[in-house]
Coordinates of C-alpha atoms in Angstrom, one line a residue:
X1 CA -0.2 -0.2 0.0
X2 CA 1.2 3.2 -1.2
X3 CA 0.7 6.4 1.7
X4 CA 0.8 9.8 2.5
X5 CA 0.9 11.3 5.8
X6 CA 0.3 15.0 6.9
X7 CA 0.8 16.3 10.6
X8 CA -0.6 19.5 11.7
X9 CA 3.3 20.1 12.7
X10 CA 2.7 20.6 16.9
X11 CA 5.2 18.1 19.0
X12 CA 2.5 15.5 19.6
X13 CA 1.1 15.5 15.7
X14 CA 4.4 14.5 14.3
X15 CA 5.2 12.2 17.2
X16 CA 2.2 10.3 16.4
X17 CA 3.6 10.9 12.8
X18 CA 6.7 9.4 13.4
X19 CA 5.2 6.1 15.5
X20 CA 3.2 5.7 12.3
X21 CA 5.7 5.5 9.9
X22 CA 7.7 2.6 11.7
X23 CA 4.1 0.9 11.9
X24 CA 3.7 1.2 8.6
X25 CA 7.2 0.0 7.8
X26 CA 7.0 -2.8 9.5
X27 CA 3.5 -3.9 7.4
X28 CA 5.4 -3.1 4.4
X29 CA 3.6 -0.1 3.3
X30 CA 5.4 2.1 1.3
X31 CA 5.4 6.2 2.0
X32 CA 5.1 8.0 -1.7
X33 CA 4.0 11.1 -1.2
X34 CA 3.4 11.7 -5.2
X35 CA 1.0 9.6 -5.6
X36 CA -0.6 7.4 -2.6
X37 CA -3.8 5.4 -2.7
X38 CA -4.1 6.4 1.3
X39 CA -3.7 10.0 2.4
X40 CA -3.3 9.9 6.4
X41 CA -4.0 13.1 8.3
X42 CA -2.6 13.7 11.7
X43 CA -4.3 16.3 13.5
X44 CA -7.5 17.8 13.4
X45 CA -10.3 18.6 10.8
X46 CA -8.5 21.7 9.7
X47 CA -5.4 19.4 9.0
X48 CA -7.3 17.0 6.6
X49 CA -8.3 19.5 5.2
X50 CA -5.4 20.9 4.1
X51 CA -4.6 17.4 3.2
X52 CA -7.8 17.6 0.8
X53 CA -6.3 20.5 -0.6
X54 CA -3.1 19.4 -1.3
X55 CA -4.7 16.1 -3.2
X56 CA -7.6 18.0 -5.1
X57 CA -6.4 17.1 -8.2
X58 CA -5.7 13.6 -7.4
X59 CA -9.4 13.0 -5.5
X60 CA -10.2 9.9 -8.1
X61 CA -6.9 8.0 -6.6
X62 CA -6.8 8.5 -3.1
X63 CA -8.7 7.6 -0.1
X64 CA -8.7 9.9 3.3
X65 CA -7.8 8.8 7.1
X66 CA -8.1 11.4 9.8
X67 CA -6.0 11.0 13.4
X68 CA -7.5 13.8 16.0
X69 CA -5.1 14.7 18.4
X70 CA -7.4 16.9 20.0
X71 CA -11.7 16.8 20.4
X72 CA -13.6 14.4 17.9
X73 CA -13.0 15.5 14.5
X74 CA -16.2 15.4 11.5
X75 CA -13.6 14.1 9.1
X76 CA -11.5 12.1 11.2
X77 CA -12.2 8.6 12.8
X78 CA -9.3 7.5 14.8
X79 CA -7.9 8.7 17.9
X80 CA -4.0 9.2 19.0
X81 CA -4.0 6.1 21.6
X82 CA -6.2 3.7 18.2
X83 CA -2.7 3.9 15.7
X84 CA -1.7 0.2 16.2
X85 CA -5.1 -0.8 15.7
X86 CA -5.5 1.8 12.5
X87 CA -2.4 0.3 11.0
X88 CA -3.5 -3.4 11.8
X89 CA -6.7 -2.8 10.4
X90 CA -4.7 -1.0 6.6
X91 CA -3.2 -3.9 6.6
X92 CA -5.6 -6.5 7.1
X93 CA -9.1 -5.3 6.2
X94 CA -10.4 -4.1 3.1
X95 CA -12.5 -0.3 4.2
X96 CA -15.5 0.6 3.3
X97 CA -14.9 3.4 0.7
X98 CA -17.2 7.0 1.6
X99 CA -18.2 9.7 -0.6
X100 CA -19.0 13.1 0.5
X101 CA -20.1 15.8 -1.9
X102 CA -18.0 18.9 -2.4
X103 CA -19.0 22.0 -3.9
X104 CA -17.9 24.4 -7.0
X105 CA -16.9 27.8 -6.9
X106 CA -16.3 29.3 -10.1
X107 CA -15.4 33.0 -9.6
X108 CA -15.8 35.7 -12.8
X109 CA -13.4 38.9 -12.5
X110 CA -12.4 41.1 -15.0
X111 CA -8.6 39.1 -15.5
X112 CA -11.2 36.0 -16.4
X113 CA -12.6 33.3 -14.5
X114 CA -11.2 30.9 -11.8
X115 CA -12.4 27.6 -10.4
X116 CA -11.9 26.5 -6.7
X117 CA -13.3 23.4 -5.0
X118 CA -14.6 23.2 -1.1
X119 CA -14.6 20.0 1.0
X120 CA -16.4 22.4 4.2
X121 CA -17.8 25.5 3.4
X122 CA -17.1 29.1 1.1
X123 CA -17.7 32.5 3.2
X124 CA -18.2 36.0 1.8
X125 CA -17.7 38.8 3.3
X126 CA -16.8 42.8 2.7
X127 CA -14.0 44.0 3.1
X128 CA -14.2 47.3 3.8
X129 CA -18.2 47.6 5.4
X130 CA -21.4 45.9 4.3
X131 CA -21.6 42.9 1.5
X132 CA -24.3 44.1 -0.8
X133 CA -24.9 41.2 -3.7
X134 CA -27.7 40.1 -5.9
X135 CA -28.1 36.2 -4.6
X136 CA -30.0 34.3 -8.0
X137 CA -30.9 31.0 -7.8
X138 CA -31.1 29.0 -11.8
X139 CA -30.9 31.7 -13.4
X140 CA -33.5 34.0 -11.9
X141 CA -33.5 36.3 -8.6
X142 CA -33.5 34.9 -5.1
X143 CA -33.2 38.1 -3.3
X144 CA -31.2 41.4 -2.6
X145 CA -28.5 40.7 0.1
X146 CA -27.3 43.3 2.5
X147 CA -25.4 42.3 5.7
X148 CA -21.7 41.0 7.2
X149 CA -21.3 38.0 4.5
X150 CA -23.0 35.0 2.9
X151 CA -21.7 31.1 3.7
X152 CA -22.0 28.1 1.1
X153 CA -21.4 25.3 3.3
X154 CA -21.2 21.4 1.8
X155 CA -23.4 18.9 3.9
X156 CA -19.7 17.7 6.0
X157 CA -19.3 21.5 6.8
X158 CA -23.1 22.4 7.6
X159 CA -21.6 21.7 10.9
X160 CA -19.3 24.9 10.9
X161 CA -19.6 28.6 10.2
X162 CA -23.3 27.3 8.5
X163 CA -24.8 25.7 12.1
X164 CA -23.3 29.2 14.2
X165 CA -25.7 31.5 12.4
X166 CA -28.2 28.9 12.8
X167 CA -28.2 26.9 9.1
X168 CA -29.4 23.1 9.2
X169 CA -26.8 20.1 9.6
X170 CA -27.4 18.2 6.7
X171 CA -26.4 14.6 6.5
X172 CA -23.5 14.1 4.2
X173 CA -25.4 10.7 1.6
X174 CA -27.4 14.2 0.4
X175 CA -25.6 15.7 -2.6
X176 CA -27.0 19.5 -2.1
X177 CA -25.3 23.4 -0.7
X178 CA -26.3 25.0 2.0
X179 CA -27.1 29.2 1.7
X180 CA -26.6 31.1 4.8
X181 CA -26.8 34.5 5.8
X182 CA -24.4 36.5 7.8
X183 CA -26.4 39.2 10.1
X184 CA -28.4 40.3 7.3
X185 CA -30.0 44.1 7.2
X186 CA -33.8 43.3 7.5
X187 CA -36.4 46.5 7.9
X188 CA -39.2 48.5 6.3
X189 CA -36.6 49.1 2.8
X190 CA -33.9 46.3 3.2
X191 CA -35.6 42.2 3.1
X192 CA -34.1 38.9 3.1
X193 CA -35.6 35.6 3.5
X194 CA -33.3 35.0 6.9
X195 CA -33.8 31.7 7.0
X196 CA -31.3 29.4 5.8
X197 CA -31.8 28.0 1.8
X198 CA -30.4 24.0 1.0
X199 CA -30.4 23.4 -2.7
X200 CA -30.4 20.1 -4.5
X201 CA -27.5 18.9 -6.6
X202 CA -29.2 20.2 -10.0
X203 CA -29.7 23.6 -8.7
X204 CA -27.1 27.0 -8.3
X205 CA -26.8 29.9 -6.9
X206 CA -25.3 33.2 -8.3
X207 CA -23.7 35.9 -6.3
X208 CA -24.0 38.9 -7.9
X209 CA -21.5 41.7 -6.8
X210 CA -23.9 45.7 -7.1
X211 CA -21.2 47.7 -6.1
X212 CA -17.2 48.3 -6.8
X213 CA -16.2 46.0 -3.3
X214 CA -13.4 44.6 -1.9
X215 CA -14.2 41.4 -1.3
X216 CA -12.6 38.6 0.9
X217 CA -13.7 35.3 0.2
X218 CA -12.6 32.3 2.6
X219 CA -12.3 28.5 1.1
X220 CA -12.0 26.5 3.6
X221 CA -9.1 27.3 5.0
X222 CA -7.8 29.4 2.1
X223 CA -7.9 33.2 1.9
X224 CA -9.1 35.0 -0.9
X225 CA -9.4 39.1 -1.4
X226 CA -10.4 40.8 -4.4
X227 CA -11.8 43.9 -6.0
X228 CA -12.9 43.2 -9.4
X229 CA -15.2 39.9 -8.7
X230 CA -19.0 40.2 -10.7
X231 CA -20.5 37.1 -9.8
X232 CA -20.3 33.4 -8.1
X233 CA -21.3 30.5 -8.7
X234 CA -21.7 27.9 -6.4
X235 CA -23.4 24.5 -7.1
X236 CA -22.5 20.6 -5.4
X237 CA -19.4 19.5 -7.6
X238 CA -19.2 16.7 -9.8
X239 CA -16.0 15.3 -8.1
X240 CA -16.1 13.4 -4.5
X241 CA -13.9 13.3 -1.8
X242 CA -13.6 9.3 -0.9
X243 CA -12.4 8.2 2.9
X244 CA -11.6 5.0 3.4
X245 CA -13.9 3.9 6.7
X246 CA -12.1 1.1 8.6
X247 CA -14.9 0.8 10.7
X248 CA -18.9 2.4 11.4
X249 CA -18.4 5.8 13.0
X250 CA -22.2 6.8 11.8
X251 CA -22.9 10.6 11.0
X252 CA -25.5 11.1 13.5
X253 CA -22.8 9.8 16.4
X254 CA -19.9 12.6 15.6
X255 CA -23.1 15.2 15.6
X256 CA -24.3 14.1 18.9
X257 CA -20.4 14.1 20.6
X258 CA -19.6 16.8 19.1
X259 CA -22.8 19.0 20.1
X260 CA -24.3 17.1 22.6
X261 CA -21.0 15.5 24.7
X262 CA -22.0 12.2 25.5
X263 CA -21.7 9.0 24.2
X264 CA -25.0 6.9 24.2
X265 CA -23.8 2.7 26.2
X266 CA -25.3 -0.2 24.5
X267 CA -28.7 0.3 26.5
X268 CA -29.2 3.5 24.4
X269 CA -28.6 6.0 27.7
X270 CA -25.7 8.3 28.1
X271 CA -23.6 9.1 32.0
X272 CA -25.5 11.2 33.6
X273 CA -28.8 9.5 32.7
X274 CA -28.4 6.1 34.3

């Protein structure tokens, strides 16, 4: 098996990376950072986002495995103390390949088009003040937005910034995008829907800049600032990311543990309910 490994860079993650290399060598795995079959991420969700963007041009050929060194991550299945078990399963078991949807972000600028993929989310904000943008859905005007910004999230990204601004949590088996507003202006003159909107796979939305404005775009961990954006098209990408799942870890278990703070025992009760 050929693999690549990215770690967060802190001492704990680097020690785990060293240990993984030792265990992998014992199993005959080959370190190949250029054309791996499996990409190992050691750190947190941010580290896996970095790994995704590093190998974005090889999505059809690689699968990702996340090891988290802190709090439970939505993309990381394995804890630091489970490293030996993970390597053993990688050597002996065939993983289940889980595909998650991605967002495609297409920019129209004065310099020409540019395209990006997002695993988690895309956010758009004004640099110098209120963002003013027209939002079209399927080429028809939906609303005129004025406010702090707009979040476009994937289902897996729906648990991040999207949730903090009141968006819904979406299961990753549903290929879709969610549009959520950040502090929109609503009064007698300016109106927006106010709630988040979920677009299915075959729909798209366009965000059209309605004034000369400097905009900051965050695409996962990437930060881009431009003053020449004319419009932005967002849709579900035809590309997908693949995770190698060596044991079941249901999405709703991740949500419960991350936001409600407890694990369920075989009787269906949390420790503080017994």
